[in-house]
Coordinates of C-alpha atoms in Angstrom, one line a residue:
Chain A
X1 CA 0.1 0.0 -0.1
X2 CA 1.4 3.5 -1.0
X3 CA 0.8 6.9 0.4
X4 CA -1.7 8.9 -1.7
X5 CA 0.0 12.2 -1.8
X6 CA -2.8 13.9 -3.4
X7 CA -5.2 12.6 -0.7
X8 CA -2.8 13.6 2.0
X9 CA -2.4 17.3 0.5
X10 CA -6.2 17.3 0.6
X11 CA -6.3 16.1 4.1
X12 CA -3.8 18.5 5.4
X13 CA -5.3 21.5 3.7
X14 CA -8.8 20.5 5.3
X15 CA -7.3 20.0 8.8
X16 CA -5.2 23.5 8.6
X17 CA -8.1 25.3 7.1
X18 CA -10.4 24.2 9.8
X19 CA -8.1 25.5 12.5
X20 CA -7.5 29.0 10.6
X21 CA -11.0 29.6 9.7
X22 CA -12.1 30.2 13.3
X23 CA -9.0 31.9 14.4
X24 CA -8.7 34.2 11.8
X25 CA -12.2 35.4 12.3
X26 CA -11.5 36.0 16.1
X27 CA -8.1 37.8 15.3
X28 CA -9.8 40.2 13.0
X29 CA -12.5 41.0 15.5
X30 CA -9.8 41.6 18.2
X31 CA -7.9 43.7 15.9
X32 CA -10.9 45.7 15.0
X33 CA -12.1 46.3 18.6
X34 CA -8.4 47.5 19.6
X35 CA -8.1 49.9 16.7
X36 CA -11.4 51.4 17.4
X37 CA -10.9 51.5 21.2
X38 CA -7.2 53.0 20.7
X39 CA -8.5 55.6 18.4
X40 CA -11.4 56.6 20.8
X41 CA -8.8 56.8 23.7
X42 CA -6.5 58.9 21.7
X43 CA -9.2 61.3 20.9
X44 CA -10.6 61.4 24.6
X45 CA -7.0 62.3 25.8
X46 CA -6.4 64.9 23.3
X47 CA -9.8 66.6 23.9
X48 CA -9.2 66.2 27.7
X49 CA -5.6 68.0 27.4
X50 CA -7.0 70.7 25.3
X51 CA -9.9 71.4 27.7
X52 CA -7.9 71.1 30.8
X53 CA -10.2 68.0 31.8
X54 CA -6.8 65.8 31.8
X55 CA -4.9 67.6 34.6
X56 CA -1.2 68.1 34.9
X57 CA -1.4 65.1 37.4
X58 CA -2.2 62.6 34.8
X59 CA -1.3 64.1 31.4
X60 CA 2.1 62.4 31.1
X61 CA 0.8 59.0 32.4
X62 CA -2.1 59.0 29.6
X63 CA 0.3 60.0 26.9
X64 CA 2.7 57.4 27.8
X65 CA 0.0 54.8 28.1
X66 CA -1.0 55.2 24.4
X67 CA 2.2 54.0 23.3
X68 CA 2.3 51.1 25.8
X69 CA -1.2 50.1 24.9
X70 CA -0.3 49.9 21.0
X71 CA 2.7 48.0 21.8
X72 CA 1.1 45.4 23.8
X73 CA -1.8 45.2 21.2
X74 CA 0.7 44.0 18.6
X75 CA 2.5 41.8 20.9
X76 CA -0.8 40.1 21.9
X77 CA -1.3 39.8 18.1
X78 CA 1.9 38.1 17.9
X79 CA 0.9 35.7 20.7
X80 CA -2.4 34.8 19.2
X81 CA -0.7 34.2 15.8
X82 CA 1.8 32.0 17.5
X83 CA -1.0 29.8 19.2
X84 CA -2.8 29.6 15.7
X85 CA 0.6 28.5 14.1
X86 CA 0.8 25.9 16.7
X87 CA -2.6 24.5 16.2
X88 CA -2.3 24.6 12.4
X89 CA 1.2 22.8 12.7
X90 CA -0.2 20.1 15.1
X91 CA -3.1 19.7 12.8
X92 CA -0.7 19.0 9.8
X93 CA 1.7 16.6 11.7
X94 CA -1.4 14.6 13.2
X95 CA -2.6 14.0 9.7
X96 CA 0.7 13.2 8.2
X97 CA 1.4 10.6 11.1
X98 CA -2.0 9.1 10.6
X99 CA -1.4 8.5 7.1
X100 CA 1.9 6.9 7.6
X101 CA 0.5 4.7 10.4
X102 CA -2.1 3.4 7.9
X103 CA 0.2 2.6 5.3
X104 CA 2.9 1.0 7.5
X105 CA 0.7 -0.5 10.1
X106 CA 3.5 1.1 12.6
X107 CA 1.9 3.0 15.7
X108 CA 4.1 6.3 15.7
X109 CA 4.4 7.8 19.2
X110 CA 3.5 11.5 19.1
Chain B
X1 CA -0.9 49.6 10.5
X2 CA -3.4 47.8 8.3
X3 CA -0.7 46.5 6.1
X4 CA 1.0 45.1 9.1
X5 CA -2.1 43.5 10.5
X6 CA -3.0 42.0 6.9
X7 CA 0.2 40.1 7.2
X8 CA -1.5 37.9 9.8
X9 CA -4.1 36.5 7.3
X10 CA -4.9 33.1 6.5
X11 CA -2.6 32.6 3.4
X12 CA 0.4 34.2 5.5
X13 CA -0.2 31.6 8.4
X14 CA -0.4 28.6 5.9
X15 CA 2.8 29.8 4.0
X16 CA 4.7 30.0 7.6
X17 CA 3.4 26.5 8.4
X18 CA 4.6 25.0 5.1
X19 CA 7.8 26.7 4.8
X20 CA 8.5 25.6 8.4
X21 CA 7.3 22.1 7.7
X22 CA 9.3 21.7 4.7
X23 CA 12.7 23.4 6.3
X24 CA 12.5 21.6 9.7
X25 CA 10.6 18.4 8.3
X26 CA 7.1 17.6 9.8
X27 CA 8.6 14.4 11.0
X28 CA 11.3 15.8 13.1
X29 CA 9.2 15.8 16.1
X30 CA 5.7 15.1 17.3
X31 CA 3.3 18.0 18.0
X32 CA 4.6 21.0 19.4
X33 CA 3.9 23.8 22.0
X34 CA 4.7 27.3 21.1
X35 CA 2.8 29.0 24.0
X36 CA 2.1 28.6 27.6
X37 CA -0.5 26.3 29.1
X38 CA -4.1 27.6 29.5
X39 CA -4.9 28.1 33.2
X40 CA -8.6 27.6 34.0
X41 CA -8.3 29.4 37.4
X42 CA -6.7 32.5 36.0
X43 CA -9.3 32.4 33.3
X44 CA -12.0 32.4 35.7
X45 CA -10.3 35.2 37.8
X46 CA -10.1 37.4 34.9
X47 CA -13.8 36.9 34.0
X48 CA -14.6 37.8 37.6
X49 CA -12.5 40.8 37.9
X50 CA -13.5 42.1 34.5
X51 CA -16.9 42.3 36.1
X52 CA -16.0 43.8 39.3
X53 CA -13.6 46.7 37.8
X54 CA -16.4 47.7 35.3
X55 CA -19.0 47.8 38.0
X56 CA -16.4 50.1 40.0
X57 CA -16.2 52.3 36.9
X58 CA -19.9 52.5 36.2
X59 CA -20.3 53.7 39.8
X60 CA -17.8 56.6 39.6
X61 CA -18.4 57.4 35.7
X62 CA -18.8 61.1 36.4
X63 CA -15.7 61.7 38.2
X64 CA -15.0 61.8 42.0
X65 CA -14.3 64.4 44.7
X66 CA -11.0 63.9 46.9
X67 CA -13.2 64.5 50.1
X68 CA -15.0 61.2 49.5
X69 CA -12.0 59.2 48.7
X70 CA -11.9 57.1 52.1
X71 CA -15.2 55.4 51.0
X72 CA -13.7 54.3 47.9
X73 CA -10.2 53.1 49.3
X74 CA -11.1 49.5 50.4
X75 CA -12.4 49.0 46.7
X76 CA -9.5 50.3 45.1
X77 CA -7.3 48.1 47.3
X78 CA -9.4 45.1 46.6
X79 CA -9.1 45.6 42.9
X80 CA -5.4 46.5 42.9
X81 CA -4.6 43.3 44.9
X82 CA -6.7 41.2 42.6
X83 CA -5.1 42.3 39.3
X84 CA -1.5 42.2 41.0
X85 CA -2.3 38.4 41.9
X86 CA -3.8 37.6 38.4
X87 CA -0.6 39.2 36.7
X88 CA 1.7 37.0 39.0
X89 CA -0.4 34.0 38.2
X90 CA -0.2 34.7 34.5
X91 CA 3.4 35.3 34.4
X92 CA 4.4 32.1 36.6
X93 CA 3.7 29.8 33.7
X94 CA 6.8 28.5 31.8
X95 CA 6.9 29.8 28.4
X96 CA 8.0 26.9 25.8
X97 CA 11.4 27.2 24.0
X98 CA 12.1 25.2 21.0
X99 CA 13.4 25.4 17.6
X100 CA 10.2 25.5 15.7
X101 CA 9.2 28.4 18.0
X102 CA 12.5 30.2 17.0
X103 CA 11.7 29.8 13.4
X104 CA 8.0 30.9 13.8
X105 CA 9.3 34.2 15.5
X106 CA 11.7 34.7 12.8
X107 CA 8.8 34.2 10.1
X108 CA 6.6 36.5 12.0
X109 CA 9.4 39.2 12.5
X110 CA 10.2 39.2 8.6
X111 CA 6.5 40.1 8.3
X112 CA 6.9 43.3 10.6
X113 CA 5.2 41.8 13.7
X114 CA 7.0 42.7 16.8
X115 CA 8.3 39.6 18.6
X116 CA 7.8 39.0 22.2
X117 CA 10.9 39.2 24.5
X118 CA 12.1 35.6 25.8
X119 CA 9.4 34.4 28.3
X120 CA 7.1 37.3 27.9
X121 CA 3.5 36.5 28.0
X122 CA 1.2 39.4 26.5
X123 CA -1.6 38.8 28.9
X124 CA 0.7 39.1 32.0
X125 CA 2.0 42.6 30.5
X126 CA -1.7 43.5 30.2
X127 CA -2.7 42.6 33.7
X128 CA 0.3 44.3 35.1
X129 CA -0.6 47.5 33.1
X130 CA -4.3 47.3 34.7
X131 CA -2.6 47.2 38.0
X132 CA -0.5 50.1 37.3
X133 CA -3.5 52.1 36.2
X134 CA -5.6 51.5 39.0
X135 CA -2.7 52.7 41.4
X136 CA -2.3 55.7 39.5
X137 CA -6.2 56.2 39.6
X138 CA -6.3 55.7 43.2
X139 CA -3.3 58.2 44.1
X140 CA -4.9 60.8 41.7
X141 CA -8.3 60.5 43.3
X142 CA -6.8 60.6 46.8
X143 CA -4.8 63.8 45.9
X144 CA -7.3 65.8 44.0
X145 CA -10.3 63.8 42.9
X146 CA -11.1 62.7 39.1
X147 CA -12.6 64.9 36.4
X148 CA -15.2 63.2 34.2
X149 CA -12.6 62.9 31.4
X150 CA -9.9 61.3 33.6
X151 CA -12.6 58.9 35.0
X152 CA -13.4 57.8 31.4
X153 CA -9.8 57.5 30.3
X154 CA -8.7 55.4 33.1
X155 CA -11.8 53.2 32.1
X156 CA -10.7 53.1 28.4
X157 CA -7.3 52.2 29.5
X158 CA -8.4 49.2 31.7
X159 CA -11.0 48.1 29.1
X160 CA -8.3 48.1 26.3
X161 CA -5.9 46.0 28.4
X162 CA -8.7 43.6 29.7
X163 CA -9.7 42.7 25.9
X164 CA -5.9 42.0 25.4
X165 CA -5.7 39.8 28.3
X166 CA -9.0 38.0 27.6
X167 CA -8.3 37.4 24.2
X168 CA -4.9 36.0 24.7
X169 CA -6.2 33.8 27.6
X170 CA -9.1 32.5 25.5
X171 CA -6.7 31.7 22.7
X172 CA -4.7 29.3 24.9
X173 CA -7.7 27.2 25.7
X174 CA -6.9 25.1 22.5

């Protein structure tokens, strides 16, 4: 019995797509929420400084915080991308190993 | 910014997995772990403190007067202590290190995505920032009270960081 390369590629694609479909939608939702919230926060702080509603006591804190928020937003994106790649990788490996086990009849330890 | 974010799209991730799979060989190892373990107690604590802190903000949405600060102090301290504990809990998990992770980081970096420092967990950073925000809010409130805009800006910061922490921790439940 030989390994069916065409079927294997199809199975890997199906397994990886199943992981990515859900995760990419969640990542896009997170990205959109964060971009909107950070833009609104920037507008609030700008207006607050202009009117004096953001006082001397908090001005620098809020200005610094905008940079920190954007940086951690991008790091969170990288973090969730890592998890998605991990899931996609594991899905692909599982399909390949299952296919090899079927052909060889040897149980591969994962 | 959009260009950067578009780089995380589906085709990009498929490409990273395939390139790594070919370069490292899918059979060099079993399944891999690139991120910390999910922690159910931490996730539950996050949900609980999300509710508590939003209730607190709702109560003082119009700003505060320094004269009434002592009434709020116990609630400030409770929230600050809880977020400090959550940050510690989030940070205490070991972060996996392996060859595949190094390659993934290189691939992401090439696409302009900032790479996490060794051992850095973004939800732990977000929780530490919430802790710092609440400390600043408490100290300002004690000194001079909070204007309406300051109250809204503190709330905005906490909401953004909570979204980052919750999203990352939910992703870890794989």
